[in-house]
XYZ file of C-alpha atoms in Angstrom:
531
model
C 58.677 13.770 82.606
C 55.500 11.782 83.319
C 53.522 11.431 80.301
C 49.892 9.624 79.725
C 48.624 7.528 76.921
C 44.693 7.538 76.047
C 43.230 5.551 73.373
C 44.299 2.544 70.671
C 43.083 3.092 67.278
C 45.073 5.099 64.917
C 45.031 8.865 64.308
C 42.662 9.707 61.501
C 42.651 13.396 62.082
C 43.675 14.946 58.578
C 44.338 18.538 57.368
C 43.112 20.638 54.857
C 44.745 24.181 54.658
C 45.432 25.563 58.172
C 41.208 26.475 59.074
C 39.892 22.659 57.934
C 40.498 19.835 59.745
C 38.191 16.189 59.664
C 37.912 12.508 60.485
C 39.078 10.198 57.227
C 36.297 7.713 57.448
C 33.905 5.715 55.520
C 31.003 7.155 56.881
C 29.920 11.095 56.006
C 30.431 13.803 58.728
C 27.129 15.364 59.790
C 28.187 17.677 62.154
C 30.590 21.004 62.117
C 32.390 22.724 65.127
C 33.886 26.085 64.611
C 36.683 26.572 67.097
C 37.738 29.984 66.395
C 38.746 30.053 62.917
C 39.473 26.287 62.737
C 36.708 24.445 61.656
C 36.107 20.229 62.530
C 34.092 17.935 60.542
C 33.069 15.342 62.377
C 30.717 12.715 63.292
C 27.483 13.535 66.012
C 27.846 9.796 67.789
C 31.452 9.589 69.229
C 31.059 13.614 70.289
C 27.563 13.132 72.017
C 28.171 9.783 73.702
C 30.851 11.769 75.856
C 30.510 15.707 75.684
C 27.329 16.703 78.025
C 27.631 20.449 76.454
C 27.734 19.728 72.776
C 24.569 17.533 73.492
C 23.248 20.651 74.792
C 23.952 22.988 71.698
C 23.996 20.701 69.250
C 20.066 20.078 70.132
C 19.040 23.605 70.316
C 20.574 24.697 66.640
C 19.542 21.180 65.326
C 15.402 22.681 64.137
C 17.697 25.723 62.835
C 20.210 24.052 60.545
C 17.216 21.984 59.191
C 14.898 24.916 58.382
C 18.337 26.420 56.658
C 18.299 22.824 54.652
C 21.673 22.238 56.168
C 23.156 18.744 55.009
C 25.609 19.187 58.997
C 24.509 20.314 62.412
C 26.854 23.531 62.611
C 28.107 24.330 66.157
C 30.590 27.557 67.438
C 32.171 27.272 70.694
C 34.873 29.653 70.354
C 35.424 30.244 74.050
C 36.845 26.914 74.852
C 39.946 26.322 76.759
C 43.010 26.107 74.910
C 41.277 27.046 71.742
C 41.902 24.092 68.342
C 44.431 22.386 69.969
C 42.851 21.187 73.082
C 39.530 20.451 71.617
C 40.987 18.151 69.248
C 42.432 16.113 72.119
C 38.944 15.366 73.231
C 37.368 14.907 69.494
C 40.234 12.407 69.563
C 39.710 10.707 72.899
C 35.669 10.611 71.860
C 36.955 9.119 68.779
C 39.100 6.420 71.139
C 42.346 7.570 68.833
C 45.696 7.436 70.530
C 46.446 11.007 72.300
C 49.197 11.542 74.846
C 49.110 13.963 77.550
C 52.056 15.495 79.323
C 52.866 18.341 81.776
C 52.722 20.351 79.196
C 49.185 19.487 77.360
C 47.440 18.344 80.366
C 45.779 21.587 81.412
C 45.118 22.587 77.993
C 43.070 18.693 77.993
C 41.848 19.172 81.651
C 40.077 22.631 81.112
C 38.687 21.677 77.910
C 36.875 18.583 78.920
C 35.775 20.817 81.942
C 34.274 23.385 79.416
C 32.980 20.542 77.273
C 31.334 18.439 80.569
C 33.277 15.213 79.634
C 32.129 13.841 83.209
C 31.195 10.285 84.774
C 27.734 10.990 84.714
C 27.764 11.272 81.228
C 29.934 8.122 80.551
C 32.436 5.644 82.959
C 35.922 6.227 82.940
C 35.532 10.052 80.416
C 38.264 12.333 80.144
C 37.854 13.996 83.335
C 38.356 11.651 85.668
C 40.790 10.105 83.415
C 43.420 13.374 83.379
C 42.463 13.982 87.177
C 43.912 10.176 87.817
C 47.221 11.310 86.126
C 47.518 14.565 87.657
C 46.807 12.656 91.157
C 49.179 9.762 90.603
C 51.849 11.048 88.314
C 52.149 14.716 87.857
C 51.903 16.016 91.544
C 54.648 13.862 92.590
C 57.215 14.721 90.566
C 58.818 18.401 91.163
C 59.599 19.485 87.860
C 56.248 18.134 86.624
C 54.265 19.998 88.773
C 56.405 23.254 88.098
C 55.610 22.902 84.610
C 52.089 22.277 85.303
C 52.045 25.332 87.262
C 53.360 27.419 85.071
C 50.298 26.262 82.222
C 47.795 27.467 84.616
C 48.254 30.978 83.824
C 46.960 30.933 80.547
C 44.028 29.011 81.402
C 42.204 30.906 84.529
C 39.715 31.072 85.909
C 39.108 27.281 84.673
C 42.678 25.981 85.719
C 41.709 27.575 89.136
C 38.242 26.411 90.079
C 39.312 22.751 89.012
C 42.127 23.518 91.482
C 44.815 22.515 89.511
C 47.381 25.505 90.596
C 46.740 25.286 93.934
C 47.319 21.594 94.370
C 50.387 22.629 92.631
C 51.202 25.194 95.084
C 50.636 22.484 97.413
C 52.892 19.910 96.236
C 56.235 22.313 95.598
C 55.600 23.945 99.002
C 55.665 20.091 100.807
C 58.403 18.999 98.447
C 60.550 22.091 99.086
C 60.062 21.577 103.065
C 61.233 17.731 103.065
C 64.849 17.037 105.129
C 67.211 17.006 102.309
C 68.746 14.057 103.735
C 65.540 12.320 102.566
C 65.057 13.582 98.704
C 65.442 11.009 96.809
C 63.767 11.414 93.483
C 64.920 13.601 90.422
C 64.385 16.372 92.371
C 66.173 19.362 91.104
C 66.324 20.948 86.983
C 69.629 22.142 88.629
C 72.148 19.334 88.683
C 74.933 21.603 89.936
C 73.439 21.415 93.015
C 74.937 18.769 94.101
C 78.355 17.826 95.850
C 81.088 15.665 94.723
C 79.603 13.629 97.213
C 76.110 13.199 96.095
C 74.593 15.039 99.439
C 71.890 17.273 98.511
C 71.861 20.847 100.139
C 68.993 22.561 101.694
C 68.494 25.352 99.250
C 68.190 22.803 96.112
C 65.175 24.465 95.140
C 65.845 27.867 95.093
C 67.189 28.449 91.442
C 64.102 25.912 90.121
C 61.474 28.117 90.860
C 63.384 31.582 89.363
C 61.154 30.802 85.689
C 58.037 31.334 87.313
C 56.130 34.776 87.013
C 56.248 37.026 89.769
C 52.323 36.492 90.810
C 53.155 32.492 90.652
C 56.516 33.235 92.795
C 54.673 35.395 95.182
C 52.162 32.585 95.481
C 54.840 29.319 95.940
C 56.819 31.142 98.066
C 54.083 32.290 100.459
C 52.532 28.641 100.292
C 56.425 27.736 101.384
C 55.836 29.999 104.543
C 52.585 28.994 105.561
C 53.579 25.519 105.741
C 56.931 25.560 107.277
C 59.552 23.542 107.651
C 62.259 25.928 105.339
C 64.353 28.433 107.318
C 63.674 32.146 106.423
C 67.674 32.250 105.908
C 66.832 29.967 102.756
C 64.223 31.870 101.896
C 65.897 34.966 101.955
C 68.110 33.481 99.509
C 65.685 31.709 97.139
C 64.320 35.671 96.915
C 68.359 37.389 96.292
C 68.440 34.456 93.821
C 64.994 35.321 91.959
C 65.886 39.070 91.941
C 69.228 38.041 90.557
C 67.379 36.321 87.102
C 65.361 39.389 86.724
C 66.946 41.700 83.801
C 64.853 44.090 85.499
C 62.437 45.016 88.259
C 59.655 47.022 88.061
C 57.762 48.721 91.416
C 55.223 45.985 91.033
C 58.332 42.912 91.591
C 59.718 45.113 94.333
C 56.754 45.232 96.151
C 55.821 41.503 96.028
C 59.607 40.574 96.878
C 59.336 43.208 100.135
C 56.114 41.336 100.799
C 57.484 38.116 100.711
C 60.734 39.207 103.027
C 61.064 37.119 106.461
C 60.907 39.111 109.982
C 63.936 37.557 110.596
C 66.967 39.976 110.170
C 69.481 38.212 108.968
C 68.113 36.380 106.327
C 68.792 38.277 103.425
C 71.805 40.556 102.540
C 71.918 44.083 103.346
C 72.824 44.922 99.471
C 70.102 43.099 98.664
C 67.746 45.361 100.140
C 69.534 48.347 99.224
C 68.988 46.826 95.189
C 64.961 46.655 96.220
C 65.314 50.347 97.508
C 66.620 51.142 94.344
C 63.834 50.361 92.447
C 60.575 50.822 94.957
C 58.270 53.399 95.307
C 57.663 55.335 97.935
C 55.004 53.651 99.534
C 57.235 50.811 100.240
C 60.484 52.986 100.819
C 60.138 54.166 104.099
C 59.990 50.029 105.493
C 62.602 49.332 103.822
C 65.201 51.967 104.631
C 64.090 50.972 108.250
C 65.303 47.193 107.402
C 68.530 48.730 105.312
C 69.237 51.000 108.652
C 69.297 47.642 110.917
C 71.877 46.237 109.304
C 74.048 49.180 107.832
C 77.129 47.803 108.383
C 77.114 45.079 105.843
C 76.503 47.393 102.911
C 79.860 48.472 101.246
C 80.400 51.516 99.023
C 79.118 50.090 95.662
C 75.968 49.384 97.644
C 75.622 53.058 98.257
C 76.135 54.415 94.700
C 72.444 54.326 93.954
C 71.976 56.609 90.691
C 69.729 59.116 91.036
C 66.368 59.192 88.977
C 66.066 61.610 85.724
C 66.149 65.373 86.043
C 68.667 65.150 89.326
C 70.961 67.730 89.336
C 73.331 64.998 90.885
C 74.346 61.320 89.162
C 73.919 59.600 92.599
C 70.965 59.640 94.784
C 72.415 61.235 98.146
C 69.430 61.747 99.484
C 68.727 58.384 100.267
C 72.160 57.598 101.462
C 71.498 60.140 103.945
C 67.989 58.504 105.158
C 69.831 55.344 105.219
C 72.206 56.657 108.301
C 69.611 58.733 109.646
C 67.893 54.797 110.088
C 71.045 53.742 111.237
C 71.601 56.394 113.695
C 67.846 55.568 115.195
C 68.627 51.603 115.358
C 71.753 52.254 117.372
C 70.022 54.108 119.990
C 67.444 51.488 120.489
C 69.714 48.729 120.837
C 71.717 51.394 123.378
C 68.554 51.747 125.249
C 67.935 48.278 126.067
C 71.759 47.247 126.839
C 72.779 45.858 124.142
C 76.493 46.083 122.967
C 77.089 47.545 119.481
C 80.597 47.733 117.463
C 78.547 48.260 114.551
C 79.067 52.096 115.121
C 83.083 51.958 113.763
C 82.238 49.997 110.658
C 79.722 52.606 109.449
C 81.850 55.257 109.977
C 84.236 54.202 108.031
C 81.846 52.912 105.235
C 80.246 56.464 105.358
C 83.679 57.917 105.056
C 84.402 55.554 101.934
C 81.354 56.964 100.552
C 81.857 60.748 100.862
C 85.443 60.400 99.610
C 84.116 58.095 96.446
C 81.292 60.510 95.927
C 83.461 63.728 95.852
C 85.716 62.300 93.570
C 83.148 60.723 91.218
C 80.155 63.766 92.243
C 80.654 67.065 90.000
C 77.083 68.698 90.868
C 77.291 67.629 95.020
C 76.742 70.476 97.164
C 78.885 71.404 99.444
C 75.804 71.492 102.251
C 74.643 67.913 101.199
C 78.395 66.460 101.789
C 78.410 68.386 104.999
C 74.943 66.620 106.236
C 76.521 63.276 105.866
C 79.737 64.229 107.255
C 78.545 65.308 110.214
C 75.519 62.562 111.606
C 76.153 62.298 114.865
C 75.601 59.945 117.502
C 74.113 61.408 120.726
C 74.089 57.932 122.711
C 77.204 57.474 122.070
C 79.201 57.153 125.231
C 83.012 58.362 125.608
C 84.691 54.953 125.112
C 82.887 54.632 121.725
C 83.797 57.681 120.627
C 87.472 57.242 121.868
C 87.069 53.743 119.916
C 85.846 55.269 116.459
C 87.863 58.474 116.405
C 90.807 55.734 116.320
C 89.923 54.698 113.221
C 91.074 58.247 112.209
C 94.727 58.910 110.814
C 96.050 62.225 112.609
C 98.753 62.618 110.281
C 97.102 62.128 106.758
C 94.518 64.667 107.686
C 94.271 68.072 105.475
C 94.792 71.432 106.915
C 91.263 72.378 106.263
C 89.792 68.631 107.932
C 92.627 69.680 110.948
C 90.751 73.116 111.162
C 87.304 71.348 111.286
C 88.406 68.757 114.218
C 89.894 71.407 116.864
C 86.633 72.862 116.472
C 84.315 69.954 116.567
C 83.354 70.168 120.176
C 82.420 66.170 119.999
C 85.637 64.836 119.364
C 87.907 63.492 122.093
C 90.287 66.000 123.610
C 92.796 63.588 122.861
C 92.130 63.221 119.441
C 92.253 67.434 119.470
C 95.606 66.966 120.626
C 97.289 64.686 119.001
C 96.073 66.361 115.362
C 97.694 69.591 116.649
C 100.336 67.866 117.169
C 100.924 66.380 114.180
C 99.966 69.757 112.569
C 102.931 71.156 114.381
C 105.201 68.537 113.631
C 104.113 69.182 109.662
C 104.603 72.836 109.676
C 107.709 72.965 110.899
C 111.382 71.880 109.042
C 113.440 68.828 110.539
C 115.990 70.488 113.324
C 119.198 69.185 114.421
C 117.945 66.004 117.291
C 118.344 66.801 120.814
C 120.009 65.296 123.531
C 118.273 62.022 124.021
C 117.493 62.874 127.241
C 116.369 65.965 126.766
C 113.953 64.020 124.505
C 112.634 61.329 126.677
C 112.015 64.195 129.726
C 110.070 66.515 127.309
C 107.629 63.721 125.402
C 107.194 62.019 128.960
C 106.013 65.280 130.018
C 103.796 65.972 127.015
C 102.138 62.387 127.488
C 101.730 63.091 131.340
C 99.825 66.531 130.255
C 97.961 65.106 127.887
C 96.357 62.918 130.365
C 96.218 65.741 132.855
C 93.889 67.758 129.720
C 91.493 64.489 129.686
C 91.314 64.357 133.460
C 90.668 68.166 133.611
C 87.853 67.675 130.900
C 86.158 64.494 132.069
C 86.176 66.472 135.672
C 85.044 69.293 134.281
C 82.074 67.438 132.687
C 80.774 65.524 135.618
C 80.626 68.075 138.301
C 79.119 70.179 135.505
C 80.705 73.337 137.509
C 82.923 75.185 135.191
C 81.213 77.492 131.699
C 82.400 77.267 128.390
C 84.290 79.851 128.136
C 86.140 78.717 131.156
C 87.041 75.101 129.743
C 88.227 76.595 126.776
C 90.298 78.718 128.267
C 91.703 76.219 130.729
C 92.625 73.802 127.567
C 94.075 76.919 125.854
C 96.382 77.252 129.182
C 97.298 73.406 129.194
C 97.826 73.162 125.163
C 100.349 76.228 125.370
C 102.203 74.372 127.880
C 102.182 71.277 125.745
C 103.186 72.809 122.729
C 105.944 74.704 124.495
C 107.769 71.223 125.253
C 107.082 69.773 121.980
C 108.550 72.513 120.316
C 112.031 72.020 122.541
C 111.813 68.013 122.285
C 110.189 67.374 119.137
C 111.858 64.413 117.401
C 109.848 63.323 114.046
C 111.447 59.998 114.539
C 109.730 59.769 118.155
C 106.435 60.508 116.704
C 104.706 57.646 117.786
C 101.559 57.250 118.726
C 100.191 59.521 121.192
C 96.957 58.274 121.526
C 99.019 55.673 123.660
C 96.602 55.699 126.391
C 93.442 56.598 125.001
C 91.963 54.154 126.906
C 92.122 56.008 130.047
C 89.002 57.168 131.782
C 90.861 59.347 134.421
C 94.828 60.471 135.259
C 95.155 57.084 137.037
C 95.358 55.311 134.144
C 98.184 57.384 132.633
C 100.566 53.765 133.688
C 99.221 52.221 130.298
C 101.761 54.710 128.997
C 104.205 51.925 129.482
C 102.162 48.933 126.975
C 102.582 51.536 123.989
C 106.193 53.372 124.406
C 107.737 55.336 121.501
C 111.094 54.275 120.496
C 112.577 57.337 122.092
C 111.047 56.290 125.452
C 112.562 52.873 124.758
C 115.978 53.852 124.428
C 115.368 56.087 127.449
C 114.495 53.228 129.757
C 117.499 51.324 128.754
C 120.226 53.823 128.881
C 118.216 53.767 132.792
């Protein structure tokens, strides 16, 4: 820490009780400041020679105090900055006793001998100019100093501003934090850790150095850090995770500034980082912000979600919002649809959504059953086939529950495909083990099932484009074609030959029924090589 020394003689200053304090001299005191309830006896010369104001008052009560037959001139000035303490640093430098000024003090010094008019014109070289020559030449370059220096301000304003002490401060920690990292060389960081083994220092070293600071001084470096340039919004994403992080708590107010203060850039802070703001915000702010949460869905996980609901909920978690939160989502993924771009995000919030609704009915005693059911069924309506063929696999046919089984044949957005194959397995389920057939018997009947299958998602996708065939037509045609499916499965059906029947669910039309072959059952196996 950069400190300055004023002064050579010896410190006379002497106490008496806590509200008394004078000069031990030789020569009688003939004047008295009150400083709130401190009160300094001291000599008119030294004070007058340097202090422009107390010339001032000290002449207009002067006919007053003598008319009272006053042996001291008696002077209040009990607005001055820094109150006792600060005033006695510039009794002491009128005084030329030894005073030393730090990052700490030298705000408290600099407003004072503003208040008090301790300028050049008064006398060469006065406090002023003195403590502005420090601040200049020692305090401003260092980066803790001027952190600490910052940090004093508050207390003095508006005097710490219009001397412009915190925003030369703002200036110097916004052009310190923007230097190449390869070229800080000075103490640079409160935060040792910081550094590798190998002495390089990183680009986010001043992140955690700033996380003391009040929010309104935060708000203020880190904006001053933006206007500038030269720091990545990635790293200033994470300077803001990091000052949420040291808060025990944030109220609407914090939330706000840190939204404020969030780069455009969409990847530069954490998605459960802005699902902790949401958490907290008002909603004013909430609206934005689910809009940034619903960009970038799929990085939340299911802790993220579990936002507690606020008092008087009939619910413990906030579902509501969970359910804005995809609704975003939902609206995001058709933009980027619109304009061409490719999305897999689609998959990984499915299954994040279904993590949620199965943590949330376990943990959920007051959910209603027509809040679970919103959630559960967001759909997707620019979702094209092969996505939907692509996140329907992420679904387990055979761990499904009778009443979710009874929900999918009926879900008229699912796959056909997927329709079938949890029949299937529904079947297979309902029925006891039976002796195995032949094994060719076997092979002929689930070679035929497969081939039918694809027939059903020819007949459909068919069906769809020439847009030539009702409702209740379809229906009844897959009725038709699922009978005779289920007809051969019930001759051939070998739970060791399960498999996976979504084999080709890549297939866009009977042609592609060949990829049969890349995913055989172990019953078609041994077929092909008793062949």
């Amino acid at each position: 820490m950069k400190f300055m020394k004023l002064g050579s003689k010896p410190d006379s200053f002497q106490s008496e009780e806590d509200c008394i304090r004078y000069v031990a001299s030789d020569l009688a005191t003939d004047v008295v400041v009150n400083v709130g309830d401190v009160k300094f006896y001291l000599h008119k010369f030294p004070l007058l020679s340097k202090s422009a104001r107390l010339q001032k008052l000290i002449a207009a009560t002067i006919n007053e105090q003598q008319q009272q037959q006053q042996p001291d001139d008696e002077i209040s000035i009990p607005d001055i900055p820094g109150g006792p303490p600060a005033f006695e640093i510039c009794a002491k430098f009128c005084y030329g006793m030894t005073v030393t000024l730090n990052a700490y003090s030298v705000v408290a010094a600099r407003c004072a001998a503003e208040y008090l008019e301790m300028y050049e014109s008064v006398e060469t070289g006065n406090l002023v100019y003195k403590i502005e020559v420090f601040l200049n030449s020692s305090v401003l370059r260092s980066w803790k100093d001027s952190i600490i220096v910052l940090q004093t301000t508050r207390a003095f304003h508006p005097w710490s501003r219009d001397a412009k002490i915190d925003a030369r401060c703002l200036e110097s920690i916004a052009s310190k934090a923007a230097v190449d990292p390869a070229r800080v060389d000075w103490s640079y960081t409160c935060n040792r850790r910081k550094v590798n083994s190998i002495g390089v220092v990183p680009r986010d070293w001043w992140v955690e150095d700033l996380t003391e600071l009040s929010i309104d001084l935060y708000e203020r470096v880190v904006s001053t850090i933006r206007r500038k340039g030269g720091v990545s919004g990635e790293v200033i994403g994470e300077a803001l995770e990091v000052y949420a992080a040291k808060r025990v708590q944030l109220d609407d107010r914090d939330v706000e500034t840190l939204i404020s203060l969030l780069p455009g850039e969409k990847q530069s802070v954490s998605c459960g980082f802005l699902i902790k703001l949401l958490k907290s915000c008002g909603e004013d702010v909430r609206k934005e912000l689910s809009k940034r949460i619903g960009e970038k869905l799929e990085e939340a996980n299911v802790d993220d979600l579990l936002i507690r609901a606020s008092d008087g909920c009939e619910t413990v978690y906030d579902v509501d919002i969970v359910e804005t939160l995809i609704d975003e989502f939902v609206t995001q993924t058709e933009k980027r649809d619109e304009v061409g771009r490719s999305d897999s995000s689609e998959a990984v919030v499915a299954k994040l959504i279904d993590g949620y609704l199965s943590e949330i009915a376990r943990i959920e005693p007051n959910l209603e059953p027509l809040k679970f059911i919103a959630i559960a069924e967001k759909e997707h309506p620019g979702t094209t086939k092969s996505k939907k063929k692509s996140i329907c696999r992420l679904m387990d046919c055979r761990k499904l529950s009778p009443e979710a089984c009874a929900h999918a044949v009926q879900n008229e957005r699912l796959p056909l495909r997927v329709v079938v194959q949890i029949l299937f397995f529904e079947q297979v389920r309902a029925t006891a083990k039976p002796s195995l057939p032949p094994s060719g018997s076997h092979g002929s009947s689930r070679t035929t099932t497969e081939e039918e299958c694809d027939s059903v998602t020819a007949t459909e996708e068919t069906t769809t484009t020439r847009d030539k065939t009702s409702g209740s037509e379809k229906t009844k045609a897959k009725g038709v074609v699922m009978s005779r499916i289920f007809s051969k499965l019930w001759t051939g059906k070998d739970r060791d030959g399960v498999g996976d029947v979504s084999s080709s669910d890549t297939s866009e039309s009977p042609g592609s029924a060949t990829t049969v072959d890349d995913k055989s059952t172990p019953s078609t196996r041994r077929r092909r090589s008793s062949s």
